[in-house]
PDB file of C-alpha atoms in Angstrom:
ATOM      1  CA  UNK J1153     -24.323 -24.396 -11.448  1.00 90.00           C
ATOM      2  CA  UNK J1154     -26.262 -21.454 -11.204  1.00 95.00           C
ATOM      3  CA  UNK J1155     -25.011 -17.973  -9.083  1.00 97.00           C
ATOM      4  CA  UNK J1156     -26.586 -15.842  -7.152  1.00 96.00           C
ATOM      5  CA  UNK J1157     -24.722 -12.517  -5.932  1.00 97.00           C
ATOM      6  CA  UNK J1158     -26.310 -10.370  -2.998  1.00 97.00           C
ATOM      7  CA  UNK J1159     -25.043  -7.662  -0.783  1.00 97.00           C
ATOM      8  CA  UNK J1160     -24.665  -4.771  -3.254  1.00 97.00           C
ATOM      9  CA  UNK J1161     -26.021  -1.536  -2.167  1.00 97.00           C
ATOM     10  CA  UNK J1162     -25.335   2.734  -1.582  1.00 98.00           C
ATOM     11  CA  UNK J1163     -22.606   3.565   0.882  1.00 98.00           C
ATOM     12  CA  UNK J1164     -20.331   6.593   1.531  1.00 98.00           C
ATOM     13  CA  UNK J1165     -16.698   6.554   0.668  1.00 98.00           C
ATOM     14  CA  UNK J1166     -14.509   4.763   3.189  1.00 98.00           C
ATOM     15  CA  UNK J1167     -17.518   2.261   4.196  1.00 98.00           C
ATOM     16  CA  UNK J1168     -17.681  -1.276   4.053  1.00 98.00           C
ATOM     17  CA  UNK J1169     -19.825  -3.948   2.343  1.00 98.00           C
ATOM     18  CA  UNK J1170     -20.074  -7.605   2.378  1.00 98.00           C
ATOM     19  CA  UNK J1171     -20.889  -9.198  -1.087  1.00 98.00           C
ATOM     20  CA  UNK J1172     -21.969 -13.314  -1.041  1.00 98.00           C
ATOM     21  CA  UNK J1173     -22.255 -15.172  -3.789  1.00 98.00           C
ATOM     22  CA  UNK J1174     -24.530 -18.437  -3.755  1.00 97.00           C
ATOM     23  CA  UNK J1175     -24.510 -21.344  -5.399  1.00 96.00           C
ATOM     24  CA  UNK J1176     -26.958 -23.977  -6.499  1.00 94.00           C
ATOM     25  CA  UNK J1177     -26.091 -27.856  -6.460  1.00 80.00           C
ATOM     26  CA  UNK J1178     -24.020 -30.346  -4.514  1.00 75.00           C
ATOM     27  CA  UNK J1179     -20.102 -29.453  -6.522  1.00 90.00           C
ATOM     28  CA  UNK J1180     -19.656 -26.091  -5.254  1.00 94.00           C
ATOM     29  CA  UNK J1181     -16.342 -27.531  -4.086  1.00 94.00           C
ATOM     30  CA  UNK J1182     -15.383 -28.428  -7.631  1.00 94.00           C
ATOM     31  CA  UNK J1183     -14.658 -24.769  -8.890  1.00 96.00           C
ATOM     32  CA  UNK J1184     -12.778 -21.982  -8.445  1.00 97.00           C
ATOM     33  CA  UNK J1185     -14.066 -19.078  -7.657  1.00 98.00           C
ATOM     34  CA  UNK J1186     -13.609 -15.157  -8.674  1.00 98.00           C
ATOM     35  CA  UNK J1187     -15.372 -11.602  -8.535  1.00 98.00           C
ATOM     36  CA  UNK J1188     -15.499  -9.546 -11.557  1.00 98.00           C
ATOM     37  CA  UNK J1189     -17.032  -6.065 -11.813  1.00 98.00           C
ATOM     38  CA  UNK J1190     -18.283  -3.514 -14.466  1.00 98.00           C
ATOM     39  CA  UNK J1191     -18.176   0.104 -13.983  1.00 97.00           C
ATOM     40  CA  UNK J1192     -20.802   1.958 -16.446  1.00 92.00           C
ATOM     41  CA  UNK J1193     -19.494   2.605 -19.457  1.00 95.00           C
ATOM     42  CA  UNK J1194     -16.252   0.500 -19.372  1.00 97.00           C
ATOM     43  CA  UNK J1195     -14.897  -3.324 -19.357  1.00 97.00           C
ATOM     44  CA  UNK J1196     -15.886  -5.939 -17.217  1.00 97.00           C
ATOM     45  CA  UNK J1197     -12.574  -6.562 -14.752  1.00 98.00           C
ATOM     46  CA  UNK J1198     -11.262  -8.644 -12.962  1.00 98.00           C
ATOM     47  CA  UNK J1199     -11.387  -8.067  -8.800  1.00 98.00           C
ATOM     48  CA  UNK J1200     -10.806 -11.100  -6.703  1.00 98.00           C
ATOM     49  CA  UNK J1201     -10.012 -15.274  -7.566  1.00 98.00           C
ATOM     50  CA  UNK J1202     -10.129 -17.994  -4.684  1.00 98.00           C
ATOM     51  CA  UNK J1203      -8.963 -21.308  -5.716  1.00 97.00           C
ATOM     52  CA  UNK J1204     -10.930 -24.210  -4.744  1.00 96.00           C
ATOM     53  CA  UNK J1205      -9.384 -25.078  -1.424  1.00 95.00           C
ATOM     54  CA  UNK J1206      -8.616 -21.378  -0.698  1.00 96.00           C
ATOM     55  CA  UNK J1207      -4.928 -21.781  -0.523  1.00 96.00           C
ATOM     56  CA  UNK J1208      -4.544 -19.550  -3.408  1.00 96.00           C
ATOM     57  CA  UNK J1209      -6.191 -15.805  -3.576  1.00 97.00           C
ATOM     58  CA  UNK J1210      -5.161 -13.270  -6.023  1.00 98.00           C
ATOM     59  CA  UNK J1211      -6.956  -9.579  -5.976  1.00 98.00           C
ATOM     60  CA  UNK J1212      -6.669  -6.760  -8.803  1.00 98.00           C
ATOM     61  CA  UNK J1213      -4.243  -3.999  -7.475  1.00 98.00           C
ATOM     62  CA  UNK J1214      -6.653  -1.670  -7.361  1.00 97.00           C
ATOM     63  CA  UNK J1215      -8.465  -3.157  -4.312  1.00 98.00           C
ATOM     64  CA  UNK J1216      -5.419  -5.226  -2.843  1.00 97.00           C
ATOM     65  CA  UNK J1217      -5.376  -4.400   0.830  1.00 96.00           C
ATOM     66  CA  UNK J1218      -9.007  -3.715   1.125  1.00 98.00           C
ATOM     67  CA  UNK J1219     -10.963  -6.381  -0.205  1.00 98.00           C
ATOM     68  CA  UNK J1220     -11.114 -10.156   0.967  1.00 98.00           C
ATOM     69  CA  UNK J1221     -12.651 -12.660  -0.777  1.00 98.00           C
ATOM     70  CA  UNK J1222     -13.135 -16.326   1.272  1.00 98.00           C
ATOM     71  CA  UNK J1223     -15.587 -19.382   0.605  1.00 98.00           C
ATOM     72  CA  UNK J1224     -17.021 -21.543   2.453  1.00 97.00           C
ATOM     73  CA  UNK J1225     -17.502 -24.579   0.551  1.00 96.00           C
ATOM     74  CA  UNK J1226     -20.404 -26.471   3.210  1.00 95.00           C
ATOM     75  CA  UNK J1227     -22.176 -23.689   2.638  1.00 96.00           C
ATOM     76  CA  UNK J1228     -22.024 -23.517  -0.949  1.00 97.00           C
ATOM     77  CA  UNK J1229     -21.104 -19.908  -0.579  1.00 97.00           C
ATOM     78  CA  UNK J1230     -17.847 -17.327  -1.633  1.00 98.00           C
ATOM     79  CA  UNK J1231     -17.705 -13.714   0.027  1.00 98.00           C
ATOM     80  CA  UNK J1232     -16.421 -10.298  -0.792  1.00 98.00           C
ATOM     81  CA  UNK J1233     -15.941  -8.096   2.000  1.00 98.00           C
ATOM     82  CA  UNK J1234     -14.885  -4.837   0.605  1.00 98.00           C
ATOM     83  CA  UNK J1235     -13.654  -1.958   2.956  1.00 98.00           C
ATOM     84  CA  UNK J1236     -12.385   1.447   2.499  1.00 98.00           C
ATOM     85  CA  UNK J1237     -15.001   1.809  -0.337  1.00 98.00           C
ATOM     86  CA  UNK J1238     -13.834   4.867  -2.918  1.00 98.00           C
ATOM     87  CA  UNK J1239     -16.191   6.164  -5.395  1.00 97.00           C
ATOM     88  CA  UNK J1240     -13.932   4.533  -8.229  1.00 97.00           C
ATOM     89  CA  UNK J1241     -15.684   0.711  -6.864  1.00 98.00           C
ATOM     90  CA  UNK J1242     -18.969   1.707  -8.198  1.00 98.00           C
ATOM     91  CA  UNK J1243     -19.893  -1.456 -10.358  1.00 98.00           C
ATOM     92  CA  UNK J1244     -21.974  -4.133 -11.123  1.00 98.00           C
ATOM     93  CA  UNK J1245     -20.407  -6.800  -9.042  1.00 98.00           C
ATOM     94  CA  UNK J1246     -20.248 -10.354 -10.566  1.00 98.00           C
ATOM     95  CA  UNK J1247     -19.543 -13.733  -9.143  1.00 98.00           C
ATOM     96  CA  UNK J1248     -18.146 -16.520 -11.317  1.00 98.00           C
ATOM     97  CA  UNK J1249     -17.194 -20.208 -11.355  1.00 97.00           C
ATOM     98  CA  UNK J1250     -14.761 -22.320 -13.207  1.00 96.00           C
ATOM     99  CA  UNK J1251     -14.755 -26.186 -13.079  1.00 93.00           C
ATOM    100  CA  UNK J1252     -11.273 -26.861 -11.953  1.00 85.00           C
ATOM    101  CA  UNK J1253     -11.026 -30.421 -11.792  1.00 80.00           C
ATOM    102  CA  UNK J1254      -7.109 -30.668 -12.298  1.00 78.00           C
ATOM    103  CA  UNK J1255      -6.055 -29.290  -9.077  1.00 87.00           C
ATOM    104  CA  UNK J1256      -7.487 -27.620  -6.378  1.00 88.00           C
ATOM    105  CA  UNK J1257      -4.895 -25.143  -5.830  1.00 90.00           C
ATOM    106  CA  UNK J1258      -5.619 -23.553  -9.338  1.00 93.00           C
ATOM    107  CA  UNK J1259      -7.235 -19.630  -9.437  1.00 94.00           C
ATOM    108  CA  UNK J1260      -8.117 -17.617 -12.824  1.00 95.00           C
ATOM    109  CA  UNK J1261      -8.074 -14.102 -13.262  1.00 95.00           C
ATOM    110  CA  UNK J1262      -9.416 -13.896 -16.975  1.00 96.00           C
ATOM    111  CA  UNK J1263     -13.062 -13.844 -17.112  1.00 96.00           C
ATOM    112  CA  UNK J1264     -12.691 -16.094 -20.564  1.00 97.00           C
ATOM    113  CA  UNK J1265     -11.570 -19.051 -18.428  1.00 96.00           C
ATOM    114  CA  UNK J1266     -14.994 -18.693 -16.298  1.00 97.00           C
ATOM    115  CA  UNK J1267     -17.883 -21.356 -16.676  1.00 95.00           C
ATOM    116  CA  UNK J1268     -20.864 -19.919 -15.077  1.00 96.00           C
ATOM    117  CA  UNK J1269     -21.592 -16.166 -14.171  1.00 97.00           C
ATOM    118  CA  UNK J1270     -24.375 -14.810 -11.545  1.00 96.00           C
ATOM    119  CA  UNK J1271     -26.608 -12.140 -12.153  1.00 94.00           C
ATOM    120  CA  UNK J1272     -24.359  -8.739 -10.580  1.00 95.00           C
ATOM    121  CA  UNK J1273     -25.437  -6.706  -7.739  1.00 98.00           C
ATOM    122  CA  UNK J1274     -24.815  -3.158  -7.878  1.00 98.00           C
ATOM    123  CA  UNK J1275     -22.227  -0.862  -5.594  1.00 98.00           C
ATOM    124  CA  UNK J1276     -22.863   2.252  -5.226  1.00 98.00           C
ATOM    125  CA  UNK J1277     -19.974   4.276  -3.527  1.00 98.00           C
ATOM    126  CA  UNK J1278     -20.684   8.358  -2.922  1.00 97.00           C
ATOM    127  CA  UNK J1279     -18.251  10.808  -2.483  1.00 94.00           C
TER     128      UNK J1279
END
C-alpha cells in the first residue's frame, strides 16, 4: 500500500490543522492505522493509532485531549485533526499502516510493528 500524508502547514499557537492520510489500493480496511511525528533533531514518536474498525484509539499524552485521529475506510482515508497547536508539535508528520489481519480491534503504538510509511508533511507551529 502506498501513503500519502497532506495537510501540514504554518499556524500560530492555539490553531488548528487537519492532517489526511491517503491510501492507494482496494485493503485499506485491512490495517491499522497510526500517526507518528519527528521533531528536528530528535526521535521519530509515536502520536495517534486507530484500529481497523475504529473501536480502538490510543493518542501519546502529550496531545491527548487535542488531537483526533478517525478513518474512513470507503474512502481509503485516516485523519488527524489537531487543535490547540503549541510550538512543541512542530514535526514532520507521518502516517503509517500495519496489516492486521488477526483482529480488527487491534492498534500499535511502536513504529517497529508498522508495514508501510507515507512520505511526512511538515507542521509548523509559531509562538
Amino acid at each position: 500500500v502506498q501513503l500519502q500524508a497532506s495537510g501540514g502547514g504554518l499556524v500560530q499557537a492555539g490553531g488548528s490543522l487537519r492532517l489526511s492520510c491517503t491510501a492507494s489500493g482496494r485493503t485499506f480496511s485491512s490495517y491499522a492505522m497510526g500517526w507518528f511525528r519527528q521533531a528536528p533533531g530528535k526521535e521519530r514518536e509515536f502520536v495517534a493509532a486507530i484500529s481497523r474498525n475504529s473501536n480502538n484509539i490510543e493518542y501519546a499524552d502529550s496531545v491527548k485531549s487535542r488531537f483526533a485521529i478517525s478513518r474512513d475506510n470507503a474512502k481509503n482515508t485516516v485523519s488527524l485533526q489537531m487543535t490547540s497547536l503549541k510550538p512543541e508539535d512542530t514535526a514532520v508528520y507521518y502516517c503509517a499502516a500495519k496489516r492486521s489481519g488477526v483482529s480488527a480491534n487491534y492498534w500499535y503504538t511502536l513504529g517497529r510493528q508498522y508495514d508501510y510509511w507515507g512520505q511526512g508533511t511538515l507542521v509548523t507551529v509559531s509562538s
